[in-house]
Amino acid sequence: MKRIFIILVLAIGGLGGCASAGFLGQPMQPITVAGSTFNVYMRSGTSQVEAHRVSFEMLPSLVITLTNAHRAIEVATGCRVESGSLQGEQAIIKARVDCLLP
């Protein structure tokens, strides 16, 4: 039983760096902003972006995380985040940018 628990924990933990279903196989760029590292996934041919915070931070502030994700998305895409489109929490942030992604 202990062995099964350990295998499940490792399997689920390994999925932490994976893209959401709509972003599988899409371009990804790791970006670090103010000590927070994000994997920024870009859906080709659209303006949709998803940023996953992959750095460990003890009790990260939502406001600071969203601010850092906003900057990471703009650096990764070279486009501006559309006003009002940034949403999410401390781990996964979604947004739209003002350009079509290649």
PDB file of C-alpha atoms in Angstrom:
ATOM      1  CA  MET A   1       0.000   0.000   0.000  1.00  0.00           C
ATOM      2  CA  LYS A   2       2.834   2.374   0.851  1.00  0.00           C
ATOM      3  CA  ARG A   3       4.457   1.670  -2.519  1.00  0.00           C
ATOM      4  CA  ILE A   4       1.234   2.502  -4.400  1.00  0.00           C
ATOM      5  CA  PHE A   5       0.902   5.787  -2.489  1.00  0.00           C
ATOM      6  CA  ILE A   6       4.478   6.777  -3.353  1.00  0.00           C
ATOM      7  CA  ILE A   7       3.952   5.949  -7.037  1.00  0.00           C
ATOM      8  CA  LEU A   8       0.727   8.009  -7.140  1.00  0.00           C
ATOM      9  CA  VAL A   9       2.387  10.997  -5.478  1.00  0.00           C
ATOM     10  CA  LEU A  10       5.286  10.876  -7.932  1.00  0.00           C
ATOM     11  CA  ALA A  11       2.976  10.484 -10.931  1.00  0.00           C
ATOM     12  CA  ILE A  12       0.719  13.370  -9.928  1.00  0.00           C
ATOM     13  CA  GLY A  13       3.673  15.575  -8.982  1.00  0.00           C
ATOM     14  CA  GLY A  14       5.229  14.954 -12.384  1.00  0.00           C
ATOM     15  CA  LEU A  15       2.208  16.497 -14.076  1.00  0.00           C
ATOM     16  CA  GLY A  16       2.821  19.861 -12.405  1.00  0.00           C
ATOM     17  CA  GLY A  17       4.887  21.181 -15.300  1.00  0.00           C
ATOM     18  CA  CYS A  18       2.517  20.040 -18.050  1.00  0.00           C
ATOM     19  CA  ALA A  19       0.417  22.330 -20.196  1.00  0.00           C
ATOM     20  CA  SER A  20      -3.384  22.311 -20.039  1.00  0.00           C
ATOM     21  CA  ALA A  21      -5.131  20.213 -22.682  1.00  0.00           C
ATOM     22  CA  GLY A  22      -5.603  23.133 -25.111  1.00  0.00           C
ATOM     23  CA  PHE A  23      -1.886  23.985 -24.966  1.00  0.00           C
ATOM     24  CA  LEU A  24      -0.364  20.503 -25.367  1.00  0.00           C
ATOM     25  CA  GLY A  25       2.242  20.510 -28.117  1.00  0.00           C
ATOM     26  CA  GLN A  26       2.196  24.315 -28.331  1.00  0.00           C
ATOM     27  CA  PRO A  27       5.296  26.520 -28.031  1.00  0.00           C
ATOM     28  CA  MET A  28       6.495  27.182 -24.481  1.00  0.00           C
ATOM     29  CA  GLN A  29       9.086  29.588 -23.173  1.00  0.00           C
ATOM     30  CA  PRO A  30      10.411  29.672 -19.592  1.00  0.00           C
ATOM     31  CA  ILE A  31      10.637  33.229 -18.250  1.00  0.00           C
ATOM     32  CA  THR A  32      11.825  34.448 -14.839  1.00  0.00           C
ATOM     33  CA  VAL A  33      10.508  37.739 -13.453  1.00  0.00           C
ATOM     34  CA  ALA A  34      11.488  39.023  -9.992  1.00  0.00           C
ATOM     35  CA  GLY A  35      12.406  35.530  -8.800  1.00  0.00           C
ATOM     36  CA  SER A  36       9.226  33.846 -10.120  1.00  0.00           C
ATOM     37  CA  THR A  37       9.706  31.408 -12.988  1.00  0.00           C
ATOM     38  CA  PHE A  38       6.841  30.795 -15.412  1.00  0.00           C
ATOM     39  CA  ASN A  39       6.461  28.381 -18.305  1.00  0.00           C
ATOM     40  CA  VAL A  40       4.541  30.532 -20.790  1.00  0.00           C
ATOM     41  CA  TYR A  41       2.513  28.449 -23.257  1.00  0.00           C
ATOM     42  CA  MET A  42       1.340  30.123 -26.474  1.00  0.00           C
ATOM     43  CA  ARG A  43      -1.460  28.672 -28.617  1.00  0.00           C
ATOM     44  CA  SER A  44      -0.353  29.106 -32.228  1.00  0.00           C
ATOM     45  CA  GLY A  45      -2.677  31.047 -34.523  1.00  0.00           C
ATOM     46  CA  THR A  46      -4.585  32.585 -31.602  1.00  0.00           C
ATOM     47  CA  SER A  47      -4.036  35.251 -28.974  1.00  0.00           C
ATOM     48  CA  GLN A  48      -4.416  32.823 -26.058  1.00  0.00           C
ATOM     49  CA  VAL A  49      -1.619  32.385 -23.528  1.00  0.00           C
ATOM     50  CA  GLU A  50      -1.235  30.397 -20.333  1.00  0.00           C
ATOM     51  CA  ALA A  51       1.526  30.962 -17.762  1.00  0.00           C
ATOM     52  CA  HIS A  52       2.341  28.271 -15.195  1.00  0.00           C
ATOM     53  CA  ARG A  53       4.389  29.377 -12.195  1.00  0.00           C
ATOM     54  CA  VAL A  54       6.916  26.591 -11.704  1.00  0.00           C
ATOM     55  CA  SER A  55       9.154  28.140  -9.050  1.00  0.00           C
ATOM     56  CA  PHE A  56       8.670  27.280  -5.400  1.00  0.00           C
ATOM     57  CA  GLU A  57       7.530  30.229  -3.326  1.00  0.00           C
ATOM     58  CA  MET A  58       6.230  30.119   0.232  1.00  0.00           C
ATOM     59  CA  LEU A  59       2.695  31.606   0.328  1.00  0.00           C
ATOM     60  CA  PRO A  60       2.999  33.702  -2.836  1.00  0.00           C
ATOM     61  CA  SER A  61       0.896  36.859  -3.012  1.00  0.00           C
ATOM     62  CA  LEU A  62      -1.780  36.711  -5.716  1.00  0.00           C
ATOM     63  CA  VAL A  63      -1.217  40.368  -6.665  1.00  0.00           C
ATOM     64  CA  ILE A  64       2.546  39.895  -7.031  1.00  0.00           C
ATOM     65  CA  THR A  65       2.121  36.592  -8.898  1.00  0.00           C
ATOM     66  CA  LEU A  66      -0.333  38.148 -11.386  1.00  0.00           C
ATOM     67  CA  THR A  67       1.953  41.156 -11.874  1.00  0.00           C
ATOM     68  CA  ASN A  68       4.949  38.899 -12.546  1.00  0.00           C
ATOM     69  CA  ALA A  69       2.911  36.639 -14.855  1.00  0.00           C
ATOM     70  CA  HIS A  70       1.706  39.695 -16.807  1.00  0.00           C
ATOM     71  CA  ARG A  71       5.322  40.726 -17.422  1.00  0.00           C
ATOM     72  CA  ALA A  72       6.412  37.144 -18.247  1.00  0.00           C
ATOM     73  CA  ILE A  73       3.641  36.817 -20.848  1.00  0.00           C
ATOM     74  CA  GLU A  74       4.622  40.095 -22.503  1.00  0.00           C
ATOM     75  CA  VAL A  75       8.312  39.112 -22.585  1.00  0.00           C
ATOM     76  CA  ALA A  76       7.588  35.612 -23.951  1.00  0.00           C
ATOM     77  CA  THR A  77       5.164  36.723 -26.669  1.00  0.00           C
ATOM     78  CA  GLY A  78       6.478  40.170 -27.559  1.00  0.00           C
ATOM     79  CA  CYS A  79       2.842  41.346 -27.375  1.00  0.00           C
ATOM     80  CA  ARG A  80       0.845  43.321 -24.823  1.00  0.00           C
ATOM     81  CA  VAL A  81      -1.637  41.572 -22.533  1.00  0.00           C
ATOM     82  CA  GLU A  82      -5.185  42.705 -23.401  1.00  0.00           C
ATOM     83  CA  SER A  83      -6.714  44.800 -20.641  1.00  0.00           C
ATOM     84  CA  GLY A  84      -9.023  42.756 -18.410  1.00  0.00           C
ATOM     85  CA  SER A  85      -8.004  39.387 -19.850  1.00  0.00           C
ATOM     86  CA  LEU A  86      -5.523  38.328 -17.147  1.00  0.00           C
ATOM     87  CA  GLN A  87      -7.099  35.814 -14.775  1.00  0.00           C
ATOM     88  CA  GLY A  88      -5.996  32.973 -12.572  1.00  0.00           C
ATOM     89  CA  GLU A  89      -4.401  32.164  -9.268  1.00  0.00           C
ATOM     90  CA  GLN A  90      -0.906  31.594  -7.899  1.00  0.00           C
ATOM     91  CA  ALA A  91      -0.133  28.594 -10.144  1.00  0.00           C
ATOM     92  CA  ILE A  92      -1.890  29.016 -13.516  1.00  0.00           C
ATOM     93  CA  ILE A  93      -2.660  32.335 -15.160  1.00  0.00           C
ATOM     94  CA  LYS A  94      -4.540  32.754 -18.459  1.00  0.00           C
ATOM     95  CA  ALA A  95      -4.603  35.803 -20.694  1.00  0.00           C
ATOM     96  CA  ARG A  96      -5.095  37.096 -24.227  1.00  0.00           C
ATOM     97  CA  VAL A  97      -2.514  39.182 -26.010  1.00  0.00           C
ATOM     98  CA  ASP A  98      -3.044  41.882 -28.638  1.00  0.00           C
ATOM     99  CA  CYS A  99      -1.500  39.892 -31.497  1.00  0.00           C
ATOM    100  CA  LEU A 100      -1.837  36.521 -33.210  1.00  0.00           C
ATOM    101  CA  LEU A 101       0.847  34.109 -32.072  1.00  0.00           C
ATOM    102  CA  PRO A 102       2.930  32.305 -34.689  1.00  0.00           C
TER     103      PRO A 102
END
